[in-house]
Structures are given as C-alpha cells and as structure tokens.
mmCIF file of C-alpha atoms and ligand atoms in Angstrom:
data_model
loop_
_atom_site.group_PDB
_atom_site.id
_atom_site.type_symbol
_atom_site.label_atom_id
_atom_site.label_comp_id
_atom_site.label_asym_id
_atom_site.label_seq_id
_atom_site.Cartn_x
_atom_site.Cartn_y
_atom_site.Cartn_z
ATOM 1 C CA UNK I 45 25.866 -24.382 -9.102
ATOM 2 C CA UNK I 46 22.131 -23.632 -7.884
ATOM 3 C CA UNK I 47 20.166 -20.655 -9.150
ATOM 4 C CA UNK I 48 20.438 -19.905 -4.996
ATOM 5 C CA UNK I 49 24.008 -19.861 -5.304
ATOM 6 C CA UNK I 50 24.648 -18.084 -8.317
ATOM 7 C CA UNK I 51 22.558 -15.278 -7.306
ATOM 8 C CA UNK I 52 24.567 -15.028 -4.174
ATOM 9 C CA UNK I 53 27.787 -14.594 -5.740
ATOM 10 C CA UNK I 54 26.455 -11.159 -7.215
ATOM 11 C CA UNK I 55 24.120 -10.145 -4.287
ATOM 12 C CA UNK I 56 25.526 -11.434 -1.210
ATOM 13 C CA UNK I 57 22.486 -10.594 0.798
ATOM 14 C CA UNK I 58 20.231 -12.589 -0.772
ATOM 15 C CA UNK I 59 18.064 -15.239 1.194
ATOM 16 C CA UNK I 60 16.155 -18.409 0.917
ATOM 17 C CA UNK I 61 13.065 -19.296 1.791
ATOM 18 C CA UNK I 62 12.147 -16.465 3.781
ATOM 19 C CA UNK I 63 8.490 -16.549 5.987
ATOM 20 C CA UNK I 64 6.345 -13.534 3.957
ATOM 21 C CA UNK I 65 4.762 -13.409 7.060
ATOM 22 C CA UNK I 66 7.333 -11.205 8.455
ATOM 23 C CA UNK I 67 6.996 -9.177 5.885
ATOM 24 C CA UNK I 68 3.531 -8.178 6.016
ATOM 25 C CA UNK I 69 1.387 -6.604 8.636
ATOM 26 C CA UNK I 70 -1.291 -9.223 8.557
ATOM 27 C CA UNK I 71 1.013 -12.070 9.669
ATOM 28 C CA UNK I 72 0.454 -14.383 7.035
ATOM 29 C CA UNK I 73 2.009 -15.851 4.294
ATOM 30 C CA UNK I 74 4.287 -19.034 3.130
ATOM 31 C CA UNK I 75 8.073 -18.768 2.215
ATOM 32 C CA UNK I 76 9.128 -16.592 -0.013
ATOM 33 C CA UNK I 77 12.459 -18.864 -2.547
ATOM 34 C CA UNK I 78 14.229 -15.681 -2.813
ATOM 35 C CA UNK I 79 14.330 -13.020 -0.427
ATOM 36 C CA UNK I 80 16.322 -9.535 -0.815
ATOM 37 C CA UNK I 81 15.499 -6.816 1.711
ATOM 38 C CA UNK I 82 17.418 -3.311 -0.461
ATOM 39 C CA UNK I 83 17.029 0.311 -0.325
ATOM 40 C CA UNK I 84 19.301 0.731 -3.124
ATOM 41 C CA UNK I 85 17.711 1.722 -6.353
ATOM 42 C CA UNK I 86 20.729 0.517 -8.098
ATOM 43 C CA UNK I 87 20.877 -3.194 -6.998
ATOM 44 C CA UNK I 88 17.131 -3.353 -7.029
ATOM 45 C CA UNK I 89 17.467 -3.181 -11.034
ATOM 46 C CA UNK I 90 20.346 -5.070 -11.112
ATOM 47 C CA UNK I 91 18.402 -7.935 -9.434
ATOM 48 C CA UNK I 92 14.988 -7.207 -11.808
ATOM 49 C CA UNK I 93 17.375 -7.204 -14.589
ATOM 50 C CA UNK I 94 19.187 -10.941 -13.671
ATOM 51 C CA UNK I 95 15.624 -12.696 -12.443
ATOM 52 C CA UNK I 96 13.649 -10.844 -15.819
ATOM 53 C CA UNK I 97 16.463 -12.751 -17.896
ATOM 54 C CA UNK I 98 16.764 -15.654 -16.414
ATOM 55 C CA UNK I 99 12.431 -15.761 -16.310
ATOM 56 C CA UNK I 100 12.477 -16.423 -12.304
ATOM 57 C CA UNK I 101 8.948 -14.957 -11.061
ATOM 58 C CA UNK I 102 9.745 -12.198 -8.533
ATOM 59 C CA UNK I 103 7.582 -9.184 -6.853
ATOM 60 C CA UNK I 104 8.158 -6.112 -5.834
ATOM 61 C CA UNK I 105 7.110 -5.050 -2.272
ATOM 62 C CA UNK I 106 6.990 -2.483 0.094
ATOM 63 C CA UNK I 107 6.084 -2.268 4.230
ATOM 64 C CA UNK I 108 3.687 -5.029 3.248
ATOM 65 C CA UNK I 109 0.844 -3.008 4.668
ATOM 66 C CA UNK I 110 -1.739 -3.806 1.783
ATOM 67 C CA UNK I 111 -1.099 -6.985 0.820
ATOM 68 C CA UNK I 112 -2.199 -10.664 1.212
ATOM 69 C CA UNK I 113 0.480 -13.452 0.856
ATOM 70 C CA UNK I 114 -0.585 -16.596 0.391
ATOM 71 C CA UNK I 115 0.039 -19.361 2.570
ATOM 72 C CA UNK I 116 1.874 -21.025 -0.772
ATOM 73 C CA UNK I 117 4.452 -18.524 -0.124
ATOM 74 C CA UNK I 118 6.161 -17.363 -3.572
ATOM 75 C CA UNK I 119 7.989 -19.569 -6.193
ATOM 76 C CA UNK I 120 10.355 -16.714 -7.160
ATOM 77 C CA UNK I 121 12.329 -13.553 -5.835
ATOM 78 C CA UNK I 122 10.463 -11.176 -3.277
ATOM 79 C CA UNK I 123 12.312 -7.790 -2.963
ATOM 80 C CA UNK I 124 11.386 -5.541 -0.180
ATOM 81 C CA UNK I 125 12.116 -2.124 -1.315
ATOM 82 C CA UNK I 126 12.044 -0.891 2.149
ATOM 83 C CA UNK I 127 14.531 1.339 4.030
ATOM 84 C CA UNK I 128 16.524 -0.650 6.755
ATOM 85 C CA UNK I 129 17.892 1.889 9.249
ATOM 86 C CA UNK I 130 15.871 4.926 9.740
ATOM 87 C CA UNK I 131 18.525 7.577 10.152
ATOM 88 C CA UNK I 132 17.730 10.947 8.443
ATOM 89 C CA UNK I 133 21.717 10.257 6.656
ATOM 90 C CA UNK I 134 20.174 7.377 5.559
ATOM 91 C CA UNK I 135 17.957 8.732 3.321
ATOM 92 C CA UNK I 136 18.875 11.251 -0.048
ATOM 93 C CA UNK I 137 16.421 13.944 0.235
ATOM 94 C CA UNK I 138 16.414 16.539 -2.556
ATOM 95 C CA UNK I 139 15.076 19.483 -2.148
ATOM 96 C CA UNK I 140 14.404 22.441 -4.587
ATOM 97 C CA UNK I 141 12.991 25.908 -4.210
ATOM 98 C CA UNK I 142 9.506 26.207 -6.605
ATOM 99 C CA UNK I 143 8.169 29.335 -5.145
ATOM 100 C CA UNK I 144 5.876 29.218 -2.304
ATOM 101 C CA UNK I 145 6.747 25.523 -2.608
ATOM 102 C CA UNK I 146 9.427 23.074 -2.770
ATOM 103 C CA UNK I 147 9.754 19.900 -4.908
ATOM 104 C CA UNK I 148 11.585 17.380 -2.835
ATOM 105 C CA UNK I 149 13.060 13.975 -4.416
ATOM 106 C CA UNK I 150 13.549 10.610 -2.301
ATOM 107 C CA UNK I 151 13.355 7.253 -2.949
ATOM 108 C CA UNK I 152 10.637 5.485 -2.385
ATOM 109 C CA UNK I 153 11.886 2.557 0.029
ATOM 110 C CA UNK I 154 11.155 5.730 2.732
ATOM 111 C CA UNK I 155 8.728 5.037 5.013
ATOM 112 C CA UNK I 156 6.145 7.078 4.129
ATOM 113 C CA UNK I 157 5.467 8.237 8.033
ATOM 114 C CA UNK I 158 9.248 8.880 8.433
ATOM 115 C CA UNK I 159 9.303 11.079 5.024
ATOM 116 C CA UNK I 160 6.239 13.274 6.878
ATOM 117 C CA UNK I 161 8.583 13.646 10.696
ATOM 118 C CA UNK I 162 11.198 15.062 8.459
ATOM 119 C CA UNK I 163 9.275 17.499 5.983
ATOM 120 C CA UNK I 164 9.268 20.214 9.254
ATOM 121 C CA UNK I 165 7.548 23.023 7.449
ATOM 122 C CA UNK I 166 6.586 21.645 4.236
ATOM 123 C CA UNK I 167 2.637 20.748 4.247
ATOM 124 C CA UNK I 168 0.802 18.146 1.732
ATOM 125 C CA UNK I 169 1.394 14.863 3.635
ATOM 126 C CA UNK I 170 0.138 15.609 6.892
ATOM 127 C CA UNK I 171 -3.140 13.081 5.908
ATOM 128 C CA UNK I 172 -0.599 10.495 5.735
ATOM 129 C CA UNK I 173 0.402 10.370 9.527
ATOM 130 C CA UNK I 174 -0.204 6.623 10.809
ATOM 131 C CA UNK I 175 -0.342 5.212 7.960
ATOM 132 C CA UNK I 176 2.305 2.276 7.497
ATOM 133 C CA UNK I 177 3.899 0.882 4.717
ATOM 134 C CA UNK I 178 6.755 2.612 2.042
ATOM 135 C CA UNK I 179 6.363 5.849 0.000
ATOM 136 C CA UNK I 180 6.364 3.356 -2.803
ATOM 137 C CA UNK I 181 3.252 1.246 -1.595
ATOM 138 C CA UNK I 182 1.379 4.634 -0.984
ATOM 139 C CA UNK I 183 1.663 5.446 -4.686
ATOM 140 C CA UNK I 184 1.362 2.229 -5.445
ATOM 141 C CA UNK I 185 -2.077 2.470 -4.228
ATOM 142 C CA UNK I 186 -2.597 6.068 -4.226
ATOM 143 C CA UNK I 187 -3.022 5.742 -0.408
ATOM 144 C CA UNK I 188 -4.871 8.530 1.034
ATOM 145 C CA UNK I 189 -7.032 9.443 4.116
ATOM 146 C CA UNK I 190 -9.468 12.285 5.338
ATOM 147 C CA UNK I 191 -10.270 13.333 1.670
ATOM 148 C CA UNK I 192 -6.578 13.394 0.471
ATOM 149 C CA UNK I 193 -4.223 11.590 -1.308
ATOM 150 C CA UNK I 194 -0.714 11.084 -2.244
ATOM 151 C CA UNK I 195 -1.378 11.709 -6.073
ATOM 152 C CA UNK I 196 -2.150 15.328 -4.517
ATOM 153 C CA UNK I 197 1.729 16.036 -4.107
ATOM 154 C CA UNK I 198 3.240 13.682 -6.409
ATOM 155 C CA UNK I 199 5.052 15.673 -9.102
ATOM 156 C CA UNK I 200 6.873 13.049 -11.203
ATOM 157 C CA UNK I 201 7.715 9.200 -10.292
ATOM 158 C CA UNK I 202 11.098 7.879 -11.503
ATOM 159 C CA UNK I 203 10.424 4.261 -12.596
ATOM 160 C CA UNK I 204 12.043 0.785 -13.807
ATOM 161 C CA UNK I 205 9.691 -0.304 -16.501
ATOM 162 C CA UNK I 206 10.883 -4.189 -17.032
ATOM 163 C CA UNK I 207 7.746 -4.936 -19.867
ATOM 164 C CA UNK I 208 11.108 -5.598 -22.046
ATOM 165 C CA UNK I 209 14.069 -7.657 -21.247
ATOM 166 C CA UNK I 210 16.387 -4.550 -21.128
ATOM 167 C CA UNK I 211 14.960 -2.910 -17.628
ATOM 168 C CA UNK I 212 14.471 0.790 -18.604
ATOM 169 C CA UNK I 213 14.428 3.646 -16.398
ATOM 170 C CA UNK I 214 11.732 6.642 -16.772
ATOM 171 C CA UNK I 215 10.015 9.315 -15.433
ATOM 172 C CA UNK I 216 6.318 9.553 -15.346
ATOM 173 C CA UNK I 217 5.134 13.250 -14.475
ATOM 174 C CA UNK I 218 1.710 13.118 -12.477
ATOM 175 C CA UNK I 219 -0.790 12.995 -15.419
ATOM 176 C CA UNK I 220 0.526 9.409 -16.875
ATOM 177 C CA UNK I 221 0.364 7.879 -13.600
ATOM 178 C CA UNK I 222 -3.589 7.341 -14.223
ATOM 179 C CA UNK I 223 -3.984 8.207 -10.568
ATOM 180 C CA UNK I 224 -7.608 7.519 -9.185
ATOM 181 C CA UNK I 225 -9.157 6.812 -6.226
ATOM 182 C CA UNK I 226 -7.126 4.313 -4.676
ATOM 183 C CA UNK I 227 -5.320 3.182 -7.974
ATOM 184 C CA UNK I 228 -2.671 4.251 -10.650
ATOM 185 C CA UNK I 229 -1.202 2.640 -13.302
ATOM 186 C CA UNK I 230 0.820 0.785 -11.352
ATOM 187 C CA UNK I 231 -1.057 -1.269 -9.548
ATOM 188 C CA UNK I 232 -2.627 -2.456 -12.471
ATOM 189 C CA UNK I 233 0.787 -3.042 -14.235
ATOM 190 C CA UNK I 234 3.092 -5.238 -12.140
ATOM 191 C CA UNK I 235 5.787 -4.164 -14.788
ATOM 192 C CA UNK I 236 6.372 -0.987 -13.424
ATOM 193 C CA UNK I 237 8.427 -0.641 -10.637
ATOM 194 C CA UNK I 238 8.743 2.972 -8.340
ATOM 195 C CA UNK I 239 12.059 3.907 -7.531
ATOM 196 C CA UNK I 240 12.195 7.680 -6.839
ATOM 197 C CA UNK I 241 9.763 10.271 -6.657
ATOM 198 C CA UNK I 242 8.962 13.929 -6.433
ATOM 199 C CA UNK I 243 6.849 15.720 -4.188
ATOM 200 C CA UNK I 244 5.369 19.318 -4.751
ATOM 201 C CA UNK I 245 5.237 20.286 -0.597
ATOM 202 C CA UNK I 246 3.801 23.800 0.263
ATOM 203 C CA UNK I 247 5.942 25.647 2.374
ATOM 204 C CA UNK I 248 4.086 26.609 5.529
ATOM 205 C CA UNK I 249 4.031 27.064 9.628
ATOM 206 C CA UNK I 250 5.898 23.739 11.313
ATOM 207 C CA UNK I 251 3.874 24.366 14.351
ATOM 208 C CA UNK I 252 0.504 24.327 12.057
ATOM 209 C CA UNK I 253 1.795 20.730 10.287
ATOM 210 C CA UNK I 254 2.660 19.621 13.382
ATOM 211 C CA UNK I 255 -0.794 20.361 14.937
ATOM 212 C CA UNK I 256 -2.768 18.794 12.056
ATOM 213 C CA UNK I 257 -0.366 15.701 11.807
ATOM 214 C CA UNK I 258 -1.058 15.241 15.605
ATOM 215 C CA UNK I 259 -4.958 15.768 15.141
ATOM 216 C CA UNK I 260 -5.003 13.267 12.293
ATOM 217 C CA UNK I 261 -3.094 10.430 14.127
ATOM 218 C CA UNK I 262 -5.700 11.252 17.420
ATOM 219 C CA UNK I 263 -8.294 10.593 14.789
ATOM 220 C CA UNK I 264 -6.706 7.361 13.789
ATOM 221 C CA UNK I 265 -6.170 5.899 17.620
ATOM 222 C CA UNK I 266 -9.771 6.303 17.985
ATOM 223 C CA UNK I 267 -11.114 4.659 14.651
ATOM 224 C CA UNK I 268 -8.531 2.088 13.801
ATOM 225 C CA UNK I 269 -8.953 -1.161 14.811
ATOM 226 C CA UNK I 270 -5.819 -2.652 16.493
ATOM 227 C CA UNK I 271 -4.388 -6.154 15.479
ATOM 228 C CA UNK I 272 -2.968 -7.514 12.311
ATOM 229 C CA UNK I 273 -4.694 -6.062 9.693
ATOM 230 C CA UNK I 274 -3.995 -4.733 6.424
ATOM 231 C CA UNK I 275 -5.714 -1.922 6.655
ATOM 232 C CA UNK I 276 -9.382 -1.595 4.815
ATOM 233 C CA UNK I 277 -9.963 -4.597 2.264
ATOM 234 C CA UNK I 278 -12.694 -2.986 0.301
ATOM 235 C CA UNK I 279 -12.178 0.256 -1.241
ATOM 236 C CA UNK I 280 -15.742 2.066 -1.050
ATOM 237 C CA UNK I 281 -18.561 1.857 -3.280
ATOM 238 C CA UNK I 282 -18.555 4.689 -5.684
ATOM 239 C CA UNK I 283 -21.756 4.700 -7.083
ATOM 240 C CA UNK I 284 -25.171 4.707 -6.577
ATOM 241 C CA UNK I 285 -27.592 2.429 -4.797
ATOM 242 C CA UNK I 286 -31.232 1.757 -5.870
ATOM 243 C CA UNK I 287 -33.601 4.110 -4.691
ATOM 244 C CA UNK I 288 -36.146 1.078 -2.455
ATOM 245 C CA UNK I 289 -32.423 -0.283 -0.946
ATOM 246 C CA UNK I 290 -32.271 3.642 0.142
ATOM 247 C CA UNK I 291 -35.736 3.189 1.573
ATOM 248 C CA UNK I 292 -34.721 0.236 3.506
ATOM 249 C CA UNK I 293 -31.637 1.762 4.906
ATOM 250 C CA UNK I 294 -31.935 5.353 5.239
ATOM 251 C CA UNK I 295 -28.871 5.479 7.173
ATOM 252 C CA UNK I 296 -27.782 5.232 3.372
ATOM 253 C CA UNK I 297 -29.130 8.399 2.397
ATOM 254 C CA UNK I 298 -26.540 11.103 2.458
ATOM 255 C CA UNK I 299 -23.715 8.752 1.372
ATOM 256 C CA UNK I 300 -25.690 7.650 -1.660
ATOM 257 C CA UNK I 301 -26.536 11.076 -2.378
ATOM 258 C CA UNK I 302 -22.343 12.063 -2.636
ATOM 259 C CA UNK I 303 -22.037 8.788 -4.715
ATOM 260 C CA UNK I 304 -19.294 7.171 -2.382
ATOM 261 C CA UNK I 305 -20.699 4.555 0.504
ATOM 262 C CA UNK I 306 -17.960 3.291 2.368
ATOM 263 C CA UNK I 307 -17.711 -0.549 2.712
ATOM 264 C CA UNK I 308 -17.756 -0.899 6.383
ATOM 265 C CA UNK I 309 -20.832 0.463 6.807
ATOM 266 C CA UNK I 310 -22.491 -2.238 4.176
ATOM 267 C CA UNK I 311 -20.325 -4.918 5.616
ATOM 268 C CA UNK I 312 -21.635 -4.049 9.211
ATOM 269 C CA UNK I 313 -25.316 -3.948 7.882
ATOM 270 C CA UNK I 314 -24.837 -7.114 6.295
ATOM 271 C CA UNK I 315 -24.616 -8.253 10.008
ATOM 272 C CA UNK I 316 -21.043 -9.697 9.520
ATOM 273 C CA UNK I 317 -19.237 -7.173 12.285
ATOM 274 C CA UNK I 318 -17.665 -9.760 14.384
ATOM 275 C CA UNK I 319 -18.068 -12.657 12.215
ATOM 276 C CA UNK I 320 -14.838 -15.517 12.477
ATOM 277 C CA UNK I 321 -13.618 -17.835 10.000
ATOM 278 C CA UNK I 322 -10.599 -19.738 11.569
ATOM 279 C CA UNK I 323 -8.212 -17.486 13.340
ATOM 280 C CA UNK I 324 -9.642 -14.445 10.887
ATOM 281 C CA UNK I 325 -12.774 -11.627 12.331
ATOM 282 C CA UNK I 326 -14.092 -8.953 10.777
ATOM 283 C CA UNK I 327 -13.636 -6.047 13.048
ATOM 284 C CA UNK I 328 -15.854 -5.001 15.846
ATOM 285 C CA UNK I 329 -14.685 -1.549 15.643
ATOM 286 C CA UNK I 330 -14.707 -1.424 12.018
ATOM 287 C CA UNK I 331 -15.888 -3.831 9.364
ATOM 288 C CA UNK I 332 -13.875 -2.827 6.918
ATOM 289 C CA UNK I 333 -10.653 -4.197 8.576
ATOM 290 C CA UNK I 334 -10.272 -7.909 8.520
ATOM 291 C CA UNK I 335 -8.079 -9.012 11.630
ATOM 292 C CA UNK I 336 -5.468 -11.899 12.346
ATOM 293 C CA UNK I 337 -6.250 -13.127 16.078
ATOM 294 C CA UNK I 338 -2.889 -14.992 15.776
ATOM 295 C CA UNK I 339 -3.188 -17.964 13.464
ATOM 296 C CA UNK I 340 -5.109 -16.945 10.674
ATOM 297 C CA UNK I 341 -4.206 -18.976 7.142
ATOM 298 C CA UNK I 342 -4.781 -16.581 3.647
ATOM 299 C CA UNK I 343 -7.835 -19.026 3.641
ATOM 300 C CA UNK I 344 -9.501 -17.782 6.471
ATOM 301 C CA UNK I 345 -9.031 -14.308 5.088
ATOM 302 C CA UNK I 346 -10.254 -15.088 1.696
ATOM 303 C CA UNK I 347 -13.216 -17.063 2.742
ATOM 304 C CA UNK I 348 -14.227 -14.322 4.531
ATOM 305 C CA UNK I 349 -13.592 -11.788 1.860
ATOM 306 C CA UNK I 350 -16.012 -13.969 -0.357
ATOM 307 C CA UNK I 351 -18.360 -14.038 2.458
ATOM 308 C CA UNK I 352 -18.717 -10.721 2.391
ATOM 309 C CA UNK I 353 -19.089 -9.871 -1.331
ATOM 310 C CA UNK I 354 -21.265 -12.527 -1.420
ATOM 311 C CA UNK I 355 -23.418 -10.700 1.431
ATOM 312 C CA UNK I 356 -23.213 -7.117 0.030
ATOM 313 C CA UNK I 357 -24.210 -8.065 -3.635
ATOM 314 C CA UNK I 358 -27.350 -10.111 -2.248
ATOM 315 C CA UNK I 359 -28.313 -7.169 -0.108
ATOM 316 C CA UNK I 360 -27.100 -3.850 -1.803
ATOM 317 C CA UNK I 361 -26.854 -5.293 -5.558
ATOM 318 C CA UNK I 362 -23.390 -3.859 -5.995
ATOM 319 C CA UNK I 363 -20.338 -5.517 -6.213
ATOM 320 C CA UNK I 364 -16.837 -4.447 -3.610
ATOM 321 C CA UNK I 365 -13.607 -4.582 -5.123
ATOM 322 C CA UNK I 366 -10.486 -5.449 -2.869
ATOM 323 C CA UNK I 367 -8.050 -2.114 -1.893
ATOM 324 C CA UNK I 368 -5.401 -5.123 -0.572
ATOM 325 C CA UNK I 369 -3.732 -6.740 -3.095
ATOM 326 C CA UNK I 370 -3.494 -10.417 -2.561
ATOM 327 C CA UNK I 371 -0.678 -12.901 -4.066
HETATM 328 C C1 LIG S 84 -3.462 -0.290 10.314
HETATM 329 C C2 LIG S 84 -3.446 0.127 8.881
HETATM 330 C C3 LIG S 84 -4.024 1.338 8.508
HETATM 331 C C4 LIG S 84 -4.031 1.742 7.170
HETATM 332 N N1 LIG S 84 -4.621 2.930 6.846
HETATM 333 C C5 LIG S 84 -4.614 3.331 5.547
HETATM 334 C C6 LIG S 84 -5.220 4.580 5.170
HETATM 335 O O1 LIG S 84 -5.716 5.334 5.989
HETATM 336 N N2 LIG S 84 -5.204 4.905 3.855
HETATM 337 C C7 LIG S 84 -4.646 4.112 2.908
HETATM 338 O O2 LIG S 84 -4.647 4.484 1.728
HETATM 339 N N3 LIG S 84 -4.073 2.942 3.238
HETATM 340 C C8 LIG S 84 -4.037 2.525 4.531
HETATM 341 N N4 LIG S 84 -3.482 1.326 4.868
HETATM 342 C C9 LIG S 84 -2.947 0.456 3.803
HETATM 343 C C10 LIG S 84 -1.441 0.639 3.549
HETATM 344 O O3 LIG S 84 -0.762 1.049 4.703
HETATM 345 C C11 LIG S 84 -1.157 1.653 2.454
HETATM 346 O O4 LIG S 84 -1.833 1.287 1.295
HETATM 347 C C12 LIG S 84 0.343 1.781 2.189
HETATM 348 O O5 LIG S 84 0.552 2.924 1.402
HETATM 349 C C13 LIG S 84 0.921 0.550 1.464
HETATM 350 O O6 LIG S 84 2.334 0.711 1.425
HETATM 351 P P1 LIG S 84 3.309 -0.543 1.530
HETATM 352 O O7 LIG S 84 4.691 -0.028 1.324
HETATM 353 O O8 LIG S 84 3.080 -1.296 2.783
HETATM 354 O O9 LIG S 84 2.848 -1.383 0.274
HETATM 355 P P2 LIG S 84 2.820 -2.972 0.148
HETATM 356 O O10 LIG S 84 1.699 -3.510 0.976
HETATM 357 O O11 LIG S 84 4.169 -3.525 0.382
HETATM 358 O O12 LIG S 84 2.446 -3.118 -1.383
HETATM 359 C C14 LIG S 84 1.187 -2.751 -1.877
HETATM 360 C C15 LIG S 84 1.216 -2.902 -3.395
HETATM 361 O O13 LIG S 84 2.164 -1.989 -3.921
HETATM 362 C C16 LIG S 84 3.176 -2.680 -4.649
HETATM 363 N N5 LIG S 84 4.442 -1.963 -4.405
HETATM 364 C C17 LIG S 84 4.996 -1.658 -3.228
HETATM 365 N N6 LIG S 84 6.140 -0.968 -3.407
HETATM 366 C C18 LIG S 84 6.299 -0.853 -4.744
HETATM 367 C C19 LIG S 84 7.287 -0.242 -5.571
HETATM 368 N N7 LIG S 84 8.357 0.385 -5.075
HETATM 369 N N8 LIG S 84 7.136 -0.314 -6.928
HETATM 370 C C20 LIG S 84 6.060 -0.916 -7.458
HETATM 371 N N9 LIG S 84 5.088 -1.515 -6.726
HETATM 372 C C21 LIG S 84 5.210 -1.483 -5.380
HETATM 373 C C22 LIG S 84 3.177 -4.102 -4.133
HETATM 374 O O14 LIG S 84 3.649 -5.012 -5.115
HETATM 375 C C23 LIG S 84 1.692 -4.287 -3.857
HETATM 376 O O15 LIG S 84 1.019 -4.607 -5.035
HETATM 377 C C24 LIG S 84 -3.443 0.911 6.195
HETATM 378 C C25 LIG S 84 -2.864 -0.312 6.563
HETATM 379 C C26 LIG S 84 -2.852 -0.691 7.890
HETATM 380 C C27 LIG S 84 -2.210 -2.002 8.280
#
C-alpha cells in the first residue's frame, strides 16, 4: 500500500494534492501531497505523531493569512488547524472567574475574529477585530494592531512540542513564550505546535467593547488595502536612522525619534508604491501590503520583496525583515 493510502486508513479525511492556494489569503501556492483540514487537538497529534515517525515533512497552518506558499507546493503533510463550522457549540470555551477578570481556554483552530464576537463583555481583544487568520497564527506571530498585541492577554499556551519522536504535550505560561514585537518562540521553532490557550480578558461594559471593536474595524476599512494580500510583509524598522538620512527626509523625524519607522512609509519613499512584477503590486493605498491582481506566481511576490529590501538598504541603510512567513 501507498504512504497515501495507509494514512487514510487511520484518518479518513485526509487528501492529496491539495492547491495551497486555497488555503491562503494571497492566492498562491502549488499542491500541497497531504492535506488534512482538523479542529481536533487530538487527531492533530495523532497525525504529527505518525508523519514525525515515519520522517514525512509536514507544516502546521492556520487561516493562512501570513504566509507565502510557494508555487512548488509542499512535499509533505499540510494540516490546517482551522475551525470548520463556526457555530458557538462548535467551539469549547472555558471560562473561569479571576477577579475583575476571567481566564478563558479555547483552542486555537478559533478564528481569532469569531473568539472576539463571542467574548460579549470581556475586553483585551478588541485590537484584534478584522484581522483574519486562527487564534493560533495570531500567537504564532504575536499579531497585534493599534499598539496592542495578543501576548497582552495570553496567560498560558498548551503546546505539542514534537523536537523528539514521542510528541509531548506542555504548557508554556506567558514569560517562556519569548513574546516580542511580532514574534515568539514559536515562530522561530517550527517544533512547537499551539493547541490550546488561555486568555486573561478584563471584565467590562459590552456596549463599550462593542463600540471600540466597531471603531477599530472603521479604522481598518479605511487603511487596508483590499485584494489578496497577506497582510503587511515587513514588520517595521525598530531602530534608528542616521541623523543626514533624517535631514533628507524629515517626514522621518518623529518616527525616528520613538525608534519604530514603519515600512510602508520607506517602501513608498523608495518610490515603489504601485510598482508590478507579473500579476504582483505593491499597494497604492499602502506599501506595506503586497497584492495578487489575480495571477501572481510566489516569484512575482518574492522578486518584489527583494526589490524592495534592495531599495530601502540603498536609501535608508537598514535592513527589513519579512512579518509573512514564506515556505
Ligand atoms: C488583510 C489582512 C490584514 C492583516 N492585518 C494584520 C494586523 O493588523 N496585525 C497583524 O498582526 N497581522 C495582520 N495580518 C496578518 C495575519 O492575519 C495575522 O498574522 C494572523 O494572526 C495570522 O493567523 P493565521 O491563522 O492566518 O496564520 P497562518 O498564516 O496560517 O500562519 C502563520 C504562521 O503561524 C504558524 N502557525 C499557524 N497556526 C499554528 C499553530 N496552531 N501552531 C504553530 N504554528 C502555527 C504557521 O506555520 C506560520 O508560520 C493581516 C493579514 C491580512 C490578509
């Protein structure tokens, strides 16, 4: 029998050669061999436990909201750990009094925007309204907007750790999750996988959530490009420019003086708003976001991506590293 087939016998919803594209919000990618869309923490391990033995590549993804596929596709097992049916009954939702707060538990194949329309009166998340992809992907990435982030509310994450051949399960309180600005320890170690996590919420007014979630998402219509995108590519500078560059673009100033200079503004006065390669343009609305017009290969992406670091480092001296993870 075929590796295809003999994974089928134990997980009957297994698929070959799936498109990745489908699977991620920029439209692009190859075939992924192996394919399993699950919600369920237990069968997730059970499949990182047979592929980890039997050495078959696989990846872990979310809403596929940061990411990159290539146009390769992937030689191995692609799990989406991704809620199918979004039905509150659906979804195990802990939640336990802390005082003026409340630490709630869920998996983290919840959308992350579907986790916030069910908090009601529980505030911390509201930041996160728009924003697409899994709880898992957002601390993942330590996804954040309008100064806050998910690390803010994250209590403890329940993990597989699979750097062994037994897959082992443990919980990581806040502190060991190495959260920074748009990183954790997990997104630097591809042997960790999130499962479960709990959130410290702060009990408050629904009506007041519900205002600010609404304000934040009018915030996002206006600034956010539309299109496939995944989101920014760069994370910002966080640093310092030299003092003549400040001279030569004092539009600079302030941002250099709080240390963080967000991409798009370098990428836009590196003259590159606009700019096409193939079926991929950087965004007139905001340079940051890279945008599939339909047909865009991961080629087009990345030759623009180098295009642009290329650009910035000749102009502002400083090198951008990639928020989007690209495989
Ligand atoms: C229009 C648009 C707007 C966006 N705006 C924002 C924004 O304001 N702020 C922001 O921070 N981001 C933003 N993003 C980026 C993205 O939505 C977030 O980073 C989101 O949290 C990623 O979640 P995901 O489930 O889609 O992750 P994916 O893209 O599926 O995965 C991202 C990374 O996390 C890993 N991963 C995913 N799930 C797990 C898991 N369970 N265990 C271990 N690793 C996992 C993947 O392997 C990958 O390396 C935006 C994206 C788009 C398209």
């Amino acid at each position: 029998m075929d590796v295809f087939n003999e994974l089928k016998n134990d997980f009957p919803r297994i698929e070959k050669d799936i498109p990745l594209k489908n699977y991620s919000t920029f439209r692009i990618g190859g075939l992924a061999k192996y394919f399993l869309r699950t919600s369920d923490k237990k069968e997730l391990k059970k499949i990182i436990e047979r592929v980890n033995k039997e050495n078959i590549p696989f990846l872990v993804i979310g809403g596929g909201s940061n990411i990159l596929f290539s146009d390769n596709g992937f030689d191995g097992l692609v799990v989406a750990y991704r809620a199918e049916n979004l039905l509150k009954e659906n979804f195990n939702i802990e939640k336990k009094e802390n005082g003026n707060s409340m630490i709630v538990k869920v998996d983290t194949s919840i959308p992350l925007s579907f986790l916030i329309s069910e908090m009601k009166n529980l505030s911390g998340l509201e930041w996160g309204a728009g924003i697409p992809g899994t709880l898992g992907g957002a601390i993942n990435g330590n996804a954040g907007a309008f100064n806050e982030s998910i690390s803010n509310s994250i209590e403890s994450v329940d993990v597989l750790d699979i750097s062994s051949n037994n897959v082992l399960e443990k919980k990581m309180k806040n502190k060991e999750c190495l959260f920074g600005y748009r990183t954790s320890i997990f997104k630097n170690d591809n042997n960790l996988l999130i499962v479960s996590a709990e959130l410290n919420l702060i009990k408050d007014n629904e009506d007041e959530i519900k205002k600010r979630i609404s304000d934040n998402l009018n915030k996002r219509i206006v600034k956010q490009p539309k299109g496939f995108s995944a989101g920014s590519i760069f994370k910002n500078y966080q640093g310092k420019l030299e003092e003549n560059i400040i001279e030569n673009y004092p539009q600079l100033k302030s941002f250099n003086e709080k240390g963080i200079i967000p991409a798009g503004l370098l990428i836009e006065l590196c003259g590159l708003k606009g700019k096409k390669i193939g079926d991929a343009k950087i965004s007139d609305e905001h340079a940051n976001f890279i945008i599939n017009l339909k047909n865009a290969t991961s080629d087009d992406v990345i030759n623009l991506i180098n295009l642009i670091k290329k650009s910035v480092k000749e102009k502002f001296l400083i090198d951008l590293s990639e928020e989007i993870k690209i495989f």
